[in-house]
Coordinates of C-alpha atoms in Angstrom, one line a residue:
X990 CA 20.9 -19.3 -47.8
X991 CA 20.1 -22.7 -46.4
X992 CA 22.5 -24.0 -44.2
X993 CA 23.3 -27.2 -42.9
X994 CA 26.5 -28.2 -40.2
X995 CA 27.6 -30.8 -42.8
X996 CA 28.5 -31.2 -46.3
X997 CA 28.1 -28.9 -49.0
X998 CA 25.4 -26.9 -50.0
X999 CA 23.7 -25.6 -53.6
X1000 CA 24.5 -22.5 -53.2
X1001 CA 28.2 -22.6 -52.5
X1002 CA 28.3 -25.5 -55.8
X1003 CA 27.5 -22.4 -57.9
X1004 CA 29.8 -20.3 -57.0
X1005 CA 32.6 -19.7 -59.1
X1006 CA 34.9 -17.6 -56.9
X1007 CA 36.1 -19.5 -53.6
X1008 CA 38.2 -18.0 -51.1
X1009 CA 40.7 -19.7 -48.4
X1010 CA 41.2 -17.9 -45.3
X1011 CA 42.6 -19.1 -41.9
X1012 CA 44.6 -18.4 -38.7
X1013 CA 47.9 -18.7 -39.3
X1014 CA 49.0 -22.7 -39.3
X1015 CA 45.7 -23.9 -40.0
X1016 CA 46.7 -25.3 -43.2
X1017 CA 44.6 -23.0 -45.0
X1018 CA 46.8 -22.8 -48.6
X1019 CA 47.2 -26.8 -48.3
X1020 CA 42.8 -26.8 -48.1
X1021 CA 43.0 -24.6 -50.8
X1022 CA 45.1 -26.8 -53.1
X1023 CA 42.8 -29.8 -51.8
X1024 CA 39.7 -27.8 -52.7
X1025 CA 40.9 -26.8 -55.8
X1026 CA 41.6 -30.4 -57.2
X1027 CA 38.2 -31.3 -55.3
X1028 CA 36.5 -29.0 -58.1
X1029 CA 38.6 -30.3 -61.0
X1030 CA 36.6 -33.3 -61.0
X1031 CA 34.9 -34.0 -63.6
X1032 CA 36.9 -32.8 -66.1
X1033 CA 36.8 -29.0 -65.1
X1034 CA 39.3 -26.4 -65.5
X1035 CA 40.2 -24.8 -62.0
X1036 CA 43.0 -22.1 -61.0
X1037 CA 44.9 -21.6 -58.0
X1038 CA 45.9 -18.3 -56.9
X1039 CA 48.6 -17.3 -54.4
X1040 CA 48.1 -13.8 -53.3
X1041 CA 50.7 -13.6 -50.3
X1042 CA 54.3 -14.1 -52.1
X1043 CA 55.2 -16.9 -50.5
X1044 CA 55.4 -19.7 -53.3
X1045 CA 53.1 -21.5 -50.7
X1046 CA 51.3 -23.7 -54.0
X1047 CA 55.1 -24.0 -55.5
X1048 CA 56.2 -25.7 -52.3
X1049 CA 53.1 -28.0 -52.0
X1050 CA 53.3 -29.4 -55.6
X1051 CA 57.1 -29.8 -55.5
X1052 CA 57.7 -27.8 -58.3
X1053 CA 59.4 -24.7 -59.1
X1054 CA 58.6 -20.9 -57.8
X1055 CA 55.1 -19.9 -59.8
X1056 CA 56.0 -17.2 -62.3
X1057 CA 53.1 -14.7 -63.1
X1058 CA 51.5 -17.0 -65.3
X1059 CA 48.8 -19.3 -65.3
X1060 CA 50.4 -23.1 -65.3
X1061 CA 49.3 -26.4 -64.9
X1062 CA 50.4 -28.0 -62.4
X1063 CA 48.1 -31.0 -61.5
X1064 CA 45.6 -33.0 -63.6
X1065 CA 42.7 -34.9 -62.1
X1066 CA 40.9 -38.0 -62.8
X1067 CA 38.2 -37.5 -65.2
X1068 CA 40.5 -35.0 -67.2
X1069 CA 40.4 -32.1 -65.0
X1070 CA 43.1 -29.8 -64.9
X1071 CA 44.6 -27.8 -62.2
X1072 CA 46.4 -24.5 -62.8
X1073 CA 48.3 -22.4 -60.4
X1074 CA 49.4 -18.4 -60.7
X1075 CA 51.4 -16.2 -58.5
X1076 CA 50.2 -12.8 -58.6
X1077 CA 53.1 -10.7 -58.8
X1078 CA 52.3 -7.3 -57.6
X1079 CA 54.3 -5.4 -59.9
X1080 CA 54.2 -7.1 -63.0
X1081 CA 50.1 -6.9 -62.5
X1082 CA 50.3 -3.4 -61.6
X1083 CA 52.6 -3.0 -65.9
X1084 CA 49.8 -5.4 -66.8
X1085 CA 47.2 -2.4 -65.7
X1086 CA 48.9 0.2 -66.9
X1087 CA 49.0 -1.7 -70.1
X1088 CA 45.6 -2.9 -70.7
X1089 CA 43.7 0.7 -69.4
X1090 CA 45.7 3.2 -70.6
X1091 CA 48.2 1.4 -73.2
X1092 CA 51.3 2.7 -71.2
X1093 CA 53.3 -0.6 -71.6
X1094 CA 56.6 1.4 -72.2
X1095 CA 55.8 4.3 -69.5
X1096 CA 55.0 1.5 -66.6
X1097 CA 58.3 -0.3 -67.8
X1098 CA 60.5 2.8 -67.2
X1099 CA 58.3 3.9 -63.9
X1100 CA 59.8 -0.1 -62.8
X1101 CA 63.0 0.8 -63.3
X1102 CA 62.9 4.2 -61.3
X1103 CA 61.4 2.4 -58.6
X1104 CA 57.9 4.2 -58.8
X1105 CA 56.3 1.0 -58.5
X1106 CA 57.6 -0.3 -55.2
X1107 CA 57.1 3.2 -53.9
X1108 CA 53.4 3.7 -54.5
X1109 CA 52.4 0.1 -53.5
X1110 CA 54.5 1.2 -50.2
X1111 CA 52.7 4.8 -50.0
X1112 CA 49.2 3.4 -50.5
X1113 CA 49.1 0.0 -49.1
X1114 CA 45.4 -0.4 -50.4
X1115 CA 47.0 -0.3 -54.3
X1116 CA 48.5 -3.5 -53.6
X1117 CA 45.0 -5.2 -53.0
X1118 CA 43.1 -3.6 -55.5
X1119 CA 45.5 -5.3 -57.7
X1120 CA 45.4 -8.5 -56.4
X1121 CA 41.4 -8.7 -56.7
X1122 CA 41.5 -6.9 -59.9
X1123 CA 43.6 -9.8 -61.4
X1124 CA 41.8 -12.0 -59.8
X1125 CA 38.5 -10.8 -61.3
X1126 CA 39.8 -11.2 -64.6
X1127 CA 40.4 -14.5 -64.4
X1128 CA 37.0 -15.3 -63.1
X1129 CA 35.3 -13.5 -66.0
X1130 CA 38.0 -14.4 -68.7
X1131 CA 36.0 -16.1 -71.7
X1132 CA 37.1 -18.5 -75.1
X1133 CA 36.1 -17.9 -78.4
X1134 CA 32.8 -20.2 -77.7
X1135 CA 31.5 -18.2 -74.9
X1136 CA 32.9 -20.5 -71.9
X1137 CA 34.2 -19.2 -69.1
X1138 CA 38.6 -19.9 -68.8
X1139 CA 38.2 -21.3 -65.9
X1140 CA 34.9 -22.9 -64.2
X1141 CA 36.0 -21.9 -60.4
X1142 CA 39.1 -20.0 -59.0
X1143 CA 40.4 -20.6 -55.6
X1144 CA 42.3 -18.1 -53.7
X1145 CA 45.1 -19.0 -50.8
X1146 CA 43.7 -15.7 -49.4
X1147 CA 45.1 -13.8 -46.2
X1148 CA 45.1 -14.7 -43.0
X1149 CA 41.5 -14.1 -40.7
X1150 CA 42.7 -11.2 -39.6
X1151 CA 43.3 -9.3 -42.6
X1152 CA 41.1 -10.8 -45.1
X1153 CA 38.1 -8.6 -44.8
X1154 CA 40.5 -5.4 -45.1
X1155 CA 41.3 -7.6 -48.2
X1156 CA 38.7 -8.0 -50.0
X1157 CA 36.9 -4.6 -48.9
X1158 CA 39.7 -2.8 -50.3
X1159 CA 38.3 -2.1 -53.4
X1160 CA 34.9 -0.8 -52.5
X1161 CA 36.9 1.7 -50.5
X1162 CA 38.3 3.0 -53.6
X1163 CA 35.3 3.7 -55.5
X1164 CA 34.6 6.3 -53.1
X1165 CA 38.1 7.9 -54.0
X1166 CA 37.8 7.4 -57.8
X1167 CA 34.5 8.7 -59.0
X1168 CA 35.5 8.1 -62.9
X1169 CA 37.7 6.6 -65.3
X1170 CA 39.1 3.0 -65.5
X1171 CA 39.7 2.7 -62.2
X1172 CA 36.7 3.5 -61.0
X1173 CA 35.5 0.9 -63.5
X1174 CA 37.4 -1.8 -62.1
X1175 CA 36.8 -1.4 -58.7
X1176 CA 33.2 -1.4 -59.8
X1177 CA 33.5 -4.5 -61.1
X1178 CA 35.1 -6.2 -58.3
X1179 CA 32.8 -4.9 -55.3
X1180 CA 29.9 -6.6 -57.5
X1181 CA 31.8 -10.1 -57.7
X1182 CA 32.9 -10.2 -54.3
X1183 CA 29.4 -9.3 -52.9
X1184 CA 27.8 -11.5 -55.4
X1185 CA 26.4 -15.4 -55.2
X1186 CA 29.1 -16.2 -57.2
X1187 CA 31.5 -15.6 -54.1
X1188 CA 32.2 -17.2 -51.2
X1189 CA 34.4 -17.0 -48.6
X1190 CA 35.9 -20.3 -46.9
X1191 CA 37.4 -20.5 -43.0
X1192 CA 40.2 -23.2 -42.2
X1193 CA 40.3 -24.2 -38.8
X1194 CA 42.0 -26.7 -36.1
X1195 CA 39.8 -27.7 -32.9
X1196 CA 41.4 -25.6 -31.0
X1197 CA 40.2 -22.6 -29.0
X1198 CA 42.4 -19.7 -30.8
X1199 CA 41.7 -20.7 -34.1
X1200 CA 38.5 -21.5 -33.8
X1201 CA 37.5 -18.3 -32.0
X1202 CA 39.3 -16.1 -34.7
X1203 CA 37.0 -18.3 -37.3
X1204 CA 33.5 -17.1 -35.4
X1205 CA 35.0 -13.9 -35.1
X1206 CA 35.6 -13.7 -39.0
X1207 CA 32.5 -14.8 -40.0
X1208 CA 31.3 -11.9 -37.9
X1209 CA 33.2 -9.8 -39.7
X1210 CA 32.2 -11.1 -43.2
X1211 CA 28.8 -10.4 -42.6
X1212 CA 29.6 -6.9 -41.3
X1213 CA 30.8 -6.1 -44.3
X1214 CA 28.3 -7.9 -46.7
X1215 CA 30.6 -10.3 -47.7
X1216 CA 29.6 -14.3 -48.0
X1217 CA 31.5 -16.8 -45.6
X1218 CA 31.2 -20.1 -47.1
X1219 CA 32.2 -23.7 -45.4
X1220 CA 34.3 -23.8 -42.1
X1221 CA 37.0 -26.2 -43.2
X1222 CA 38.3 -28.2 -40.0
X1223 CA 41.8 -29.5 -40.6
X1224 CA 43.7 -32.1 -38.8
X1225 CA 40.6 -33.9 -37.1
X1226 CA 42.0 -36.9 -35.9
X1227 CA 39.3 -39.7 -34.3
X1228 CA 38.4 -40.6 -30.5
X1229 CA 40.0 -43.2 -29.1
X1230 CA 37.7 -43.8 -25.8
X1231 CA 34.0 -44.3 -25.9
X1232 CA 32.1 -40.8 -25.4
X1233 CA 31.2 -42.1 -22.2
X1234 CA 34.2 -42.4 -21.0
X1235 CA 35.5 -39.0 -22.4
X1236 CA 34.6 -37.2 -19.3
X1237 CA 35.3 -39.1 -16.2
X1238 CA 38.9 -39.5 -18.0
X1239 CA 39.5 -36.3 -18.7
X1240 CA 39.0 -35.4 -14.8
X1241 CA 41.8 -38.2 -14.1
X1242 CA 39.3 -40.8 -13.1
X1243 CA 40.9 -43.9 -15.0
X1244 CA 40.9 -47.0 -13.3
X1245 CA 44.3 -48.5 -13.7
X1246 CA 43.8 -51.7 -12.0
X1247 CA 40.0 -52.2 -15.2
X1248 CA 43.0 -51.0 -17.6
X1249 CA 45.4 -54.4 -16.4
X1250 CA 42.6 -56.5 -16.0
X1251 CA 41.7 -55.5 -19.9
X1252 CA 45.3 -56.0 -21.2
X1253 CA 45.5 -59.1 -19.9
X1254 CA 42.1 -60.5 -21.1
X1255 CA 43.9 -59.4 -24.5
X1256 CA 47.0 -61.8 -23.3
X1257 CA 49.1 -58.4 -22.8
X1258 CA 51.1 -58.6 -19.8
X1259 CA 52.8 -55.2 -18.9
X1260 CA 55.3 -53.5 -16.4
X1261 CA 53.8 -51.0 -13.8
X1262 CA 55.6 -48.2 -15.1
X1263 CA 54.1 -48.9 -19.1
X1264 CA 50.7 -49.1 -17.3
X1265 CA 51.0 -45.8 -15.6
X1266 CA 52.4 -44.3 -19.1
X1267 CA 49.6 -45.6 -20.9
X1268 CA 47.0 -44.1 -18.2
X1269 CA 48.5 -41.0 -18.4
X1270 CA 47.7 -40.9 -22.2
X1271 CA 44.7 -41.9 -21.6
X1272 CA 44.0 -38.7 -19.8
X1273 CA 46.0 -36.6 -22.0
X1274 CA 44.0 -38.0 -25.0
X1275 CA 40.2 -37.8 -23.0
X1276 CA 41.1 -33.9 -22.4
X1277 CA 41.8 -33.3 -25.9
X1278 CA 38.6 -34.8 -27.0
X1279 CA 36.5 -33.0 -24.3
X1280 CA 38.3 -29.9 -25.9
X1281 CA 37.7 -30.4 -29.1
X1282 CA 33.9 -30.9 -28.4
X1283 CA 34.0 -27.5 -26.9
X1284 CA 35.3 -26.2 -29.8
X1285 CA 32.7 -28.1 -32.1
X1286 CA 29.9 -26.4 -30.3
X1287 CA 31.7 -22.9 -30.6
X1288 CA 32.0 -23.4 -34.3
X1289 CA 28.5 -24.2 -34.1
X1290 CA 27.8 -20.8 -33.6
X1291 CA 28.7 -19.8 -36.8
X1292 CA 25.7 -21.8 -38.3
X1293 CA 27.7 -22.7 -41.5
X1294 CA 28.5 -25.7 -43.8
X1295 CA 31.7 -27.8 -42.0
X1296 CA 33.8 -29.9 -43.5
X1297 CA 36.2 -32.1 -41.6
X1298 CA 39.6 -33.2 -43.1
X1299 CA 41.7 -36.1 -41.3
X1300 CA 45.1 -35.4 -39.3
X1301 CA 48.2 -36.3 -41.8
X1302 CA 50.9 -38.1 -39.7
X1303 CA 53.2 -38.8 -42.5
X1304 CA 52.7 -34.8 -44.1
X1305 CA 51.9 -33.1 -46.4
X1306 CA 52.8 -34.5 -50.5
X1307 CA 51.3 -34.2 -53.5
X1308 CA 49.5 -37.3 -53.0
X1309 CA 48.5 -36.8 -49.4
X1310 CA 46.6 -33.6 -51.6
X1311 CA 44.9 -35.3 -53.5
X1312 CA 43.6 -37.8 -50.5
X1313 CA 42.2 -34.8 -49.2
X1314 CA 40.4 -33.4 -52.0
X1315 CA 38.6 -36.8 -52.0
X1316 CA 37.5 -36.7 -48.7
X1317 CA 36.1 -33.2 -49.7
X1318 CA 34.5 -34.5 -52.2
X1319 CA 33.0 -37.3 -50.0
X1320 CA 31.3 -34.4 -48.2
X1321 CA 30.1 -32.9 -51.3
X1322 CA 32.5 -30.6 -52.7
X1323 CA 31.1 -30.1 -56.3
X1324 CA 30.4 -27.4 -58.5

């Protein structure tokens, strides 16, 4: 794959499978909605998929909790549409029992006994192996005409640290289940995962935890044959002191008496104890920046795609989501 430190590439425009990982409070299910209404363009058909139970997407869209159904819940300009679906682990788990082995009134009764909730609990892999199995049907669910349901699916994925574990899950079982349905499935979804049409996306701040989980993960992605996509950096917000001037300040070198000459040239005439606040800001802000770099060339490390999303200091809305899916799609974002 050719990669670039900027903007999107070919190869990740054809894949039809995206997922959203991150560190904890990275923002990643907000970049996932953004992404997903990025693709839309055009007038494309995108879903949404929340894996984690926490009506994350429900809560972003000001709407009510997702039921486990696909729903629109945004259209975009050029008549793309935006659906959203909360994987439920037990209805999927009727829905399997259903479709492979027509045991829609046996899986109904093993609910109400409580067999579900206990074999999900006694092997914690089940629950993953029916989160990607869903989620592989969506991907290769076709209409009457041949066309794909849906021309990319985006995934508010675990967190960095468990998302490998995640998505490996299933190749894991095809070493327990040598035939049958199951074995079947899982087939299908190791060969989707580890295909082209897969990728694997990284939310990120410019800070040094997050940013070292992200290089760590990509590690880890490419351990286990699986393709990490763009690193998404959230919450960039822009320098405020020449680059010049980044490090000196940082070091506490500001020259307070430049600083009142300045302000005044500008007809501002301020109290001593204003002028020390504002200095002091000055530093705080120069030793962000000179932190951030750091982390910029740390990222760098991972040699992929990045795309950089601005700070939001009014929050997160619906609309704020759909200001960052442009500026995703100023960088590229296509399919």
């Amino acid at each position: 794959m050719t990669i670039s430190h900027a903007g999107w590439t070919d190869e990740l425009a054809r894949a039809r499978l995206h997922f959203v990982t991150g560190k904890g409070g990275t923002g990643k299910t907000t970049l996932a909605a953004a992404l997903g209404l990025a693709l839309a363009r055009e007038g494309r058909r995108v879903l949404l998929i929340e894996v984690e139970g926490r009506q994350g997407i429900a809560q972003l869209f000001d709407t009510e909790p997702l039921p486990y159904a696909e729903q629109r819940i945004a259209s975009v300009p050029g008549g793309g549409e935006l659906r959203a679906l909360h994987i439920d682990v037990e209805a999927a788990l009727l829905e399997y029992f259903e479709m492979f082995y027509n045991l829609g009134f046996a899986g109904r009764t093993l609910r109400r006994m409580g067999a579900i909730e206990f074999a999900t609990t006694l092997a914690p892999g089940l629950r993953d192996v029916l989160l990607t199995g869903k989620i592989k049907e969506c991907v290769g669910r076709t209409e009457s005409d041949g066309r794909h349901t849906y021309d990319a699916v985006v995934v508010d994925s675990p967190p960095t640290g468990r998302v490998v574990k995640f998505l490996d899950v299933t190749k894991a079982l095809t070493d327990l289940a040598k035939t049958g349905p199951i074995r079947g499935q899982a087939d299908g979804v190791v060969r989707l995962l580890h295909s082209g049409e897969t990728a694997v996306h990284l939310a990120t701040l410019l800070e040094e935890m997050p940013v070292r989980e992200t290089v760590e993960a990509v590690a880890e992605l490419d351990g286990a044959d699986l393709r990490p996509g763009a690193v998404l950096v959230n919450r960039v917000r822009p320098p405020r002191l020449p680059a010049r001037s980044v490090t000196a300040a940082a070091d506490g070198r500001v020259d307070a008496s430049r600083v009142r000459t300045g302000l005044a040239s500008a007809g501002l005439k301020l109290p001593q104890e204003t002028l020390d606040a504002l200095v002091d800001e000055t530093v705080e802000h120069a030793v962000r920046v000179a932190a951030e770099q750091r982390a910029r060339e740390q990222l760098a490390e991972a040699d992929l795609p990045t795309l950089e999303l601005p700070d939001l200091t009014d929050g997160v809305d619906v609309a704020a989501l759909y200001d960052l899916a442009e500026a995703l799609t100023d960088q590229g974002v296509r399919l």
